[in-house]
CSV table of C-alpha atoms in Angstrom, one decimal:
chain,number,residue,atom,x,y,z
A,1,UNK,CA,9.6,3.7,-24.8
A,2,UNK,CA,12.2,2.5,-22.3
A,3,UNK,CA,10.4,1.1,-19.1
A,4,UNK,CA,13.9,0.3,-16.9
A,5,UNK,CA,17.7,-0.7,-17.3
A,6,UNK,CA,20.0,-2.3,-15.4
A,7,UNK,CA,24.0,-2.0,-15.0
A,8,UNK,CA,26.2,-3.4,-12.7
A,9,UNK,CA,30.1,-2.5,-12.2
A,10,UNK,CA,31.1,-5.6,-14.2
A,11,UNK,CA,27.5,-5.6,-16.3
A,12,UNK,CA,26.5,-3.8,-19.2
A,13,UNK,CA,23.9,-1.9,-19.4
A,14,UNK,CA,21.2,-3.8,-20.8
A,15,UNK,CA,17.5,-1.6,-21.6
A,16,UNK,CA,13.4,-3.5,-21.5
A,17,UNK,CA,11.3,-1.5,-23.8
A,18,UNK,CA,7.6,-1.1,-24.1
A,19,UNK,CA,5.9,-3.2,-26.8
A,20,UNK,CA,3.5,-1.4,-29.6
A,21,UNK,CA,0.1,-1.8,-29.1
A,22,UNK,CA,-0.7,-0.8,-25.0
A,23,UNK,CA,-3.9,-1.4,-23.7
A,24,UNK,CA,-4.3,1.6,-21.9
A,25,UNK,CA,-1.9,4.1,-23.3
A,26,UNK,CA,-4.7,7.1,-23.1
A,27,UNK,CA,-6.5,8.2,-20.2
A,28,UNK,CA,-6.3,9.7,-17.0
A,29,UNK,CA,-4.0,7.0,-14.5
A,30,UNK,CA,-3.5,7.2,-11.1
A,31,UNK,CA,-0.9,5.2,-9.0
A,32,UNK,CA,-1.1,4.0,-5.6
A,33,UNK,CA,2.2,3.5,-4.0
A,34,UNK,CA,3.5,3.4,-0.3
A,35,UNK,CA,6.7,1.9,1.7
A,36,UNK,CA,5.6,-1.8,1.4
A,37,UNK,CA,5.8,-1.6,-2.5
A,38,UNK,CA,8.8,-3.2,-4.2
A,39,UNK,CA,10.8,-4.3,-7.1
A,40,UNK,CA,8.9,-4.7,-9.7
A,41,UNK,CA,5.6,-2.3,-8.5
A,42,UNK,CA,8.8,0.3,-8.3
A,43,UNK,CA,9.6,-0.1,-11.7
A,44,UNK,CA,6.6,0.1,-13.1
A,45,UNK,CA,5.5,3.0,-10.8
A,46,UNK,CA,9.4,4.9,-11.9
A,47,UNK,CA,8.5,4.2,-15.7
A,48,UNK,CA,4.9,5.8,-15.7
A,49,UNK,CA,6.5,8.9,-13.9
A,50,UNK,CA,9.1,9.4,-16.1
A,51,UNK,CA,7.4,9.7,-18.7
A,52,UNK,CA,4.8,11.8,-17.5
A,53,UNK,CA,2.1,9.0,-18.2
A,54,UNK,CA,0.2,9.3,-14.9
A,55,UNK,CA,0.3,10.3,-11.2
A,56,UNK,CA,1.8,8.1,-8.2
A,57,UNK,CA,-0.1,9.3,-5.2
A,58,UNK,CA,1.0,8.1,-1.2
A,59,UNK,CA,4.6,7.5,0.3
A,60,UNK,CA,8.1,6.7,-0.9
A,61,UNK,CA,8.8,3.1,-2.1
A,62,UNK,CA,10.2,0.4,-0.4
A,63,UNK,CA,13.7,1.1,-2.5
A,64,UNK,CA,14.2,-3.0,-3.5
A,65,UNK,CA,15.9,-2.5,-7.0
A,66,UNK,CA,19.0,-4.9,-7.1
A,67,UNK,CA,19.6,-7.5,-9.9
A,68,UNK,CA,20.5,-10.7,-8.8
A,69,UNK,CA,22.1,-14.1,-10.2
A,70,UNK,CA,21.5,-17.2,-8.6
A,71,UNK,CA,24.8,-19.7,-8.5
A,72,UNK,CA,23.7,-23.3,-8.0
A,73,UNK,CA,26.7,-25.6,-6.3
A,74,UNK,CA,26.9,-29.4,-6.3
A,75,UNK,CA,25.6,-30.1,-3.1
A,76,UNK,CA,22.3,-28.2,-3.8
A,77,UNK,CA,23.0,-25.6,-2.6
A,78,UNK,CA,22.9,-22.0,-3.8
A,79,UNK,CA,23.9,-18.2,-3.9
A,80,UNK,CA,22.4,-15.5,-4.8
A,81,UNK,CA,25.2,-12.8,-6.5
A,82,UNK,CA,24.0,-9.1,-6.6
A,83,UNK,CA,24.9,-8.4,-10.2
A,84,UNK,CA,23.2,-4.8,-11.0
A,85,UNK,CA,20.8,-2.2,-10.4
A,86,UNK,CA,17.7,-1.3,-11.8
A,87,UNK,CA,17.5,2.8,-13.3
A,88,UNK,CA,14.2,4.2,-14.1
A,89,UNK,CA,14.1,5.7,-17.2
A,90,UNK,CA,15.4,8.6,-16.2
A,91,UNK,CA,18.7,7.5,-15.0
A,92,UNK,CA,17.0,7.2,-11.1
A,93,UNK,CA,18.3,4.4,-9.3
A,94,UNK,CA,16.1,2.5,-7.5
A,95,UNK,CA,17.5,0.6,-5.0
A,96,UNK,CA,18.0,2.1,-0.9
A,97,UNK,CA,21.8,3.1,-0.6
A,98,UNK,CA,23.9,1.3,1.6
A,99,UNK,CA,25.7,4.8,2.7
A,100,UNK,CA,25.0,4.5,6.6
A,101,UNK,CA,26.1,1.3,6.8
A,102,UNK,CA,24.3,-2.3,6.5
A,103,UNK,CA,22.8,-2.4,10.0
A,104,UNK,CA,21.2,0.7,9.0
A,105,UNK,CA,20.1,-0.5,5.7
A,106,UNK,CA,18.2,-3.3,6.9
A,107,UNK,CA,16.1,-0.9,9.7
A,108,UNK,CA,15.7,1.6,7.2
A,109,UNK,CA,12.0,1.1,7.3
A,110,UNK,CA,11.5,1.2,10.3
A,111,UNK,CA,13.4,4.4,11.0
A,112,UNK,CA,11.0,6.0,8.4
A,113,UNK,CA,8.7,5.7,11.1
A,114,UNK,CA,11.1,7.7,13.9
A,115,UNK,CA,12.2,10.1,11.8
A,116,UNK,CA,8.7,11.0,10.8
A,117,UNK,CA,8.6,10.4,6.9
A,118,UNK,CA,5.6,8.5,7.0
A,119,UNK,CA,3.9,11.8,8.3
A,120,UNK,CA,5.5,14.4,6.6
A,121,UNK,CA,7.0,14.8,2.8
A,122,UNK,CA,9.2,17.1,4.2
A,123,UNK,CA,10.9,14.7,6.0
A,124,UNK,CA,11.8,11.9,3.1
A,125,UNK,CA,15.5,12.5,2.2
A,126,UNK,CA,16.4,13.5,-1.4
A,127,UNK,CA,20.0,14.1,-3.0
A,128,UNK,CA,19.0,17.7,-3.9
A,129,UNK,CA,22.6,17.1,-6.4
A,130,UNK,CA,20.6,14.4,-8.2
A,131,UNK,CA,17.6,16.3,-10.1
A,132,UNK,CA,16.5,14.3,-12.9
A,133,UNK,CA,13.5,16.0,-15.8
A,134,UNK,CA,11.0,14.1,-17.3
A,135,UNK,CA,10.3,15.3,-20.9
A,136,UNK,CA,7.9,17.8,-19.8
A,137,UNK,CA,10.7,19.1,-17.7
A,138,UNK,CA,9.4,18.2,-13.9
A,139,UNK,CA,12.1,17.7,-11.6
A,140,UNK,CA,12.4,14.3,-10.1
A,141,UNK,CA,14.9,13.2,-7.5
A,142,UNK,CA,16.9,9.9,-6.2
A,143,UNK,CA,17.2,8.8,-3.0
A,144,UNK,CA,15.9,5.0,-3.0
A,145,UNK,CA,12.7,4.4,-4.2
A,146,UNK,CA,9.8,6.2,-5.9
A,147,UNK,CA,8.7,9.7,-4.9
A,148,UNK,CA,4.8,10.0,-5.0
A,149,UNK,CA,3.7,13.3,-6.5
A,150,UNK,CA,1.2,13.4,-4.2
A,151,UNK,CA,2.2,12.6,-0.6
A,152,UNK,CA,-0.7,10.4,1.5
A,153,UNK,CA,0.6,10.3,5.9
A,154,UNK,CA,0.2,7.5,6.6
A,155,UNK,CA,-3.4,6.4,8.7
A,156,UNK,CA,-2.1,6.0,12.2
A,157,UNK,CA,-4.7,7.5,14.0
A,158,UNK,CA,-7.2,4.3,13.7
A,159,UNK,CA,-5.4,1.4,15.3
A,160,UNK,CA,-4.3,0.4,19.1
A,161,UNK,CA,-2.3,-2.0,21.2
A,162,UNK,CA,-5.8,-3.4,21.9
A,163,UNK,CA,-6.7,-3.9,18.4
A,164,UNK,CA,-3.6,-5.5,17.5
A,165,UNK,CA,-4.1,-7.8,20.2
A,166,UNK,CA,-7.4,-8.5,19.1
A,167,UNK,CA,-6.0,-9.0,15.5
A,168,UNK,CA,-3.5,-11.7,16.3
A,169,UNK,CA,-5.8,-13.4,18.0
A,170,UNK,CA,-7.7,-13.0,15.5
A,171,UNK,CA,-10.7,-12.6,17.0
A,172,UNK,CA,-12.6,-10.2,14.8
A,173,UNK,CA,-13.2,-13.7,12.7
A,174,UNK,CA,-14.3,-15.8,15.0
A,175,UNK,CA,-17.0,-12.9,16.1
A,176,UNK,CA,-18.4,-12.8,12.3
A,177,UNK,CA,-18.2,-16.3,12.0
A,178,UNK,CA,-20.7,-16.3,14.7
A,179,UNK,CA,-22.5,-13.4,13.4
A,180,UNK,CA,-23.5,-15.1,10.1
A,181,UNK,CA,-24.5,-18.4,11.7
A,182,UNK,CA,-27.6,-16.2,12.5
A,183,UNK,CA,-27.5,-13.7,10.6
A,184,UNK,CA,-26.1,-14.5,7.0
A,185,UNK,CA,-29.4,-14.8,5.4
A,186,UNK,CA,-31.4,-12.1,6.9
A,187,UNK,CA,-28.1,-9.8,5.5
A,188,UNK,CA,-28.6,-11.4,2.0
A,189,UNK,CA,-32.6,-10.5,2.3
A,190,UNK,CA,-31.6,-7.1,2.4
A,191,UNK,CA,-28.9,-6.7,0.4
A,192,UNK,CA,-29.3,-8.0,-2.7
A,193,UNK,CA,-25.7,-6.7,-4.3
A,194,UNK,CA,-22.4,-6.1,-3.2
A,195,UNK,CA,-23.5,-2.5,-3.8
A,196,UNK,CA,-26.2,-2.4,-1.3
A,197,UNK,CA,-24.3,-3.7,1.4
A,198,UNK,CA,-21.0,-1.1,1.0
A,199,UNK,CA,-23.6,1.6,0.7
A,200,UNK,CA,-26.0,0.2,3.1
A,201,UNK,CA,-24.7,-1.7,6.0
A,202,UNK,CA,-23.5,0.2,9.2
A,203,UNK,CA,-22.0,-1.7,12.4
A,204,UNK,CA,-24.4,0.1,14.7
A,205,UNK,CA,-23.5,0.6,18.6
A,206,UNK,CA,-25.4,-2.5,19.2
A,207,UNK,CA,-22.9,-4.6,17.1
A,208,UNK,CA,-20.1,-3.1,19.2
A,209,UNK,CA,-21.4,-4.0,22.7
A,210,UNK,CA,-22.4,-7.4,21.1
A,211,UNK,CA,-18.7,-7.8,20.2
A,212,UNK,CA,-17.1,-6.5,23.2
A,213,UNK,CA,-19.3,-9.0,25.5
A,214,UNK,CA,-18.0,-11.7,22.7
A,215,UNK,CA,-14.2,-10.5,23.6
A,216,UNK,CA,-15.1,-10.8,27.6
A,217,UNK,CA,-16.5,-14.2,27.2
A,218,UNK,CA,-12.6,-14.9,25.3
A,219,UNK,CA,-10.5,-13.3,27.5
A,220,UNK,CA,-10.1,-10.0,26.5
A,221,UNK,CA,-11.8,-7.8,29.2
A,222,UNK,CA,-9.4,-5.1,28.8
A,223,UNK,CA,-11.2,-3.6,25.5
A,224,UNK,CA,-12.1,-0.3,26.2
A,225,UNK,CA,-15.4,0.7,24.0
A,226,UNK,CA,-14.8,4.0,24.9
A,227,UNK,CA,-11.7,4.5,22.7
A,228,UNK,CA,-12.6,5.9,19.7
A,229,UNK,CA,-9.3,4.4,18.3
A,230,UNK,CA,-11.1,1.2,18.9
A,231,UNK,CA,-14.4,1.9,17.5
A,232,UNK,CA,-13.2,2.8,14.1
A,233,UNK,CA,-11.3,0.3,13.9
A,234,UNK,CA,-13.3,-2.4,14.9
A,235,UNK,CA,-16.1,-1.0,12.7
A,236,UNK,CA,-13.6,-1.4,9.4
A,237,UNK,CA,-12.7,-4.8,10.6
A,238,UNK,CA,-16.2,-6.1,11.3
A,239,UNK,CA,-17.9,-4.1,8.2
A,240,UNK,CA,-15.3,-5.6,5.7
A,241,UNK,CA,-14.8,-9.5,7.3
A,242,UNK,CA,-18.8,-9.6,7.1
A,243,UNK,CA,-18.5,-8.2,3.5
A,244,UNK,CA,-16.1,-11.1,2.7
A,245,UNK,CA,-17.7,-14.2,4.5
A,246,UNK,CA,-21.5,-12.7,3.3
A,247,UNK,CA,-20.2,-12.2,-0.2
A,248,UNK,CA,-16.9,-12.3,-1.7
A,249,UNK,CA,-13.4,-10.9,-1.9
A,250,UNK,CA,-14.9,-8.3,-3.7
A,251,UNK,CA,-17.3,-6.8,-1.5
A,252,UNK,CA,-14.6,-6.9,1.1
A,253,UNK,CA,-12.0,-4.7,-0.8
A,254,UNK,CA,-14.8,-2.8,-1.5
A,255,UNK,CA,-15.5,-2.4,2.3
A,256,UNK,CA,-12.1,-1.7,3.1
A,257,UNK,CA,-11.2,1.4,0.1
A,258,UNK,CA,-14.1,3.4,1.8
A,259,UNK,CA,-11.4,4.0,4.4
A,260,UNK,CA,-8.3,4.2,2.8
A,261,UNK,CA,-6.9,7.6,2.6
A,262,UNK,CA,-4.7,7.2,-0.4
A,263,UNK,CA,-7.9,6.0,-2.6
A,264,UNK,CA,-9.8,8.5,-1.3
A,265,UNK,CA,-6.8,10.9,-2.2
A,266,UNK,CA,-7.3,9.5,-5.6
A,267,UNK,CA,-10.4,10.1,-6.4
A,268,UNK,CA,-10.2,13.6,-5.4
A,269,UNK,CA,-7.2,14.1,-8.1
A,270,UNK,CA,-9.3,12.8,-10.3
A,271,UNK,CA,-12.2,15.5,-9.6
A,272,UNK,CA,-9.8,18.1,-9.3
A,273,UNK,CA,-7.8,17.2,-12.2
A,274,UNK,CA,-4.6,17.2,-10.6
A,275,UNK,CA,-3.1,15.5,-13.7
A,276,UNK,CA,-3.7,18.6,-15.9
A,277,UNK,CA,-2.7,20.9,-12.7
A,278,UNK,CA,1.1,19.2,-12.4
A,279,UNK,CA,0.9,19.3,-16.6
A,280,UNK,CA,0.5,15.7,-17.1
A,281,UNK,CA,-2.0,16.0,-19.6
């Protein structure tokens, strides 16, 4: 099956295929996509729901879905030549349009965040004109980037000026670092497995004052403990960097998908069989 083409105005269209032989061409599948995914994640994500293989759950794409040629000169240097565009399999285009202008091509992203599309599906922009059907005739439609078929808002309700502050200083590291100088051990007493610790470990309020006297003692008396912005957010960051330094990259991803709305979305589809609701299956 056709996974993407490109064309250009002076390029031919040229079409990538699927080989025979997929390792996982049955089964439920589930997406994740949101504005920070690009190019190639795009294409995949476009080919899969075009051809009604799975479903993308969260925000719209990033919209990154230009071809481009690099021209090496003598002295060294080089250009890169925009040649063509990359279509989903459908005929959707993938890259942003340039049709307000470049200025407003390059803050696109951010204006996602004034004009309230991370929040709201309702407020993403679609070219109603450009409908495009999948073979089991849902209606997808262009407008740069990849359309989830489930919207996720984005998680804005967790984070702070002061937690940002605390982030680039990154001073939620040097308080575990600390923390399992004393206490790495006695954590791997008592949890034997990655498993036990995601399931098991809570930063209790203890923790928190611990780490707000650590954030005095640095500086940073301004923390309020009361802000329940804070408090969750801290407890992700503590919860998860302890995971990682105690155990391994896994545990901390492990740590950190307990939180994350669009996973959590995911696994309800699952449950609820959204796929057979939206007749992909």
């Amino acid at each position: 099956k056709l996974i993407v083409y490109t064309e250009g105005q002076h390029q031919p269209k040229r079409e990538t295929f699927a080989t025979n032989g997929g390792k996982f061409s049955n089964g439920d599948l589930i997406l994740l996509l949101d504005e920070n995914s690009a190019s190639a994640s795009e294409i995949v994500a476009g080919a899969i729901q075009d051809w009604d293989r799975g479903l993308i759950i969260g925000r719209r794409s990033f919209g990154k879905g230009l071809v481009q040629r690099p021209i090496e000169f003598e002295d060294g240097s080089a250009m890169r030549l925009t040649i063509s565009r990359y279509y989903t399999p459908t005929g959707r285009c993938i890259q942003q349009p340039y049709d307000d202008g470049y200025d407003a091509y390059k803050n696109e992203h951010k204006a996602r965040e004034s004009t309230g599309e991370l929040i709201a599906r309702d407020s993403i922009k679609v070219f109603d004109s450009l409908v495009y059907l999948t073979p089991k005739n849902r209606r997808l439609y262009a407008g740069g980037g990849i359309l989830p078929d489930v919207f996720v808002p984005a998680d804005t309700t967790t984070y702070s000026n002061e937690v940002d502050l605390i982030l680039q200083e990154g001073l939620y590291y040097g308080y575990v670092l600390q923390y399992l100088r004393q206490n790495q051990q006695l954590l791997l007493d008592i949890y034997e497995s990655t498993n036990d610790f995601v399931n098991g470990f809570e930063v209790e309020e203890a923790m928190i004052q611990d780490f707000n006297n650590y954030l005095s003692h640095r500086g940073m008396v301004s923390f309020s403990i009361e802000n329940p912005r804070n408090i969750e957010q801290t407890k992700r960051q503590l919860k998860s960097l302890i995971a990682r330094f105690a155990f391994d990259y896994n545990a901390y991803f492990r740590v950190l998908i307990e939180y994350d709305e669009d996973v959590i979305t995911a696994r309800d589809a699952f449950e609820k069989d959204t796929m057979q609701e939206l007749g992909l299956k």
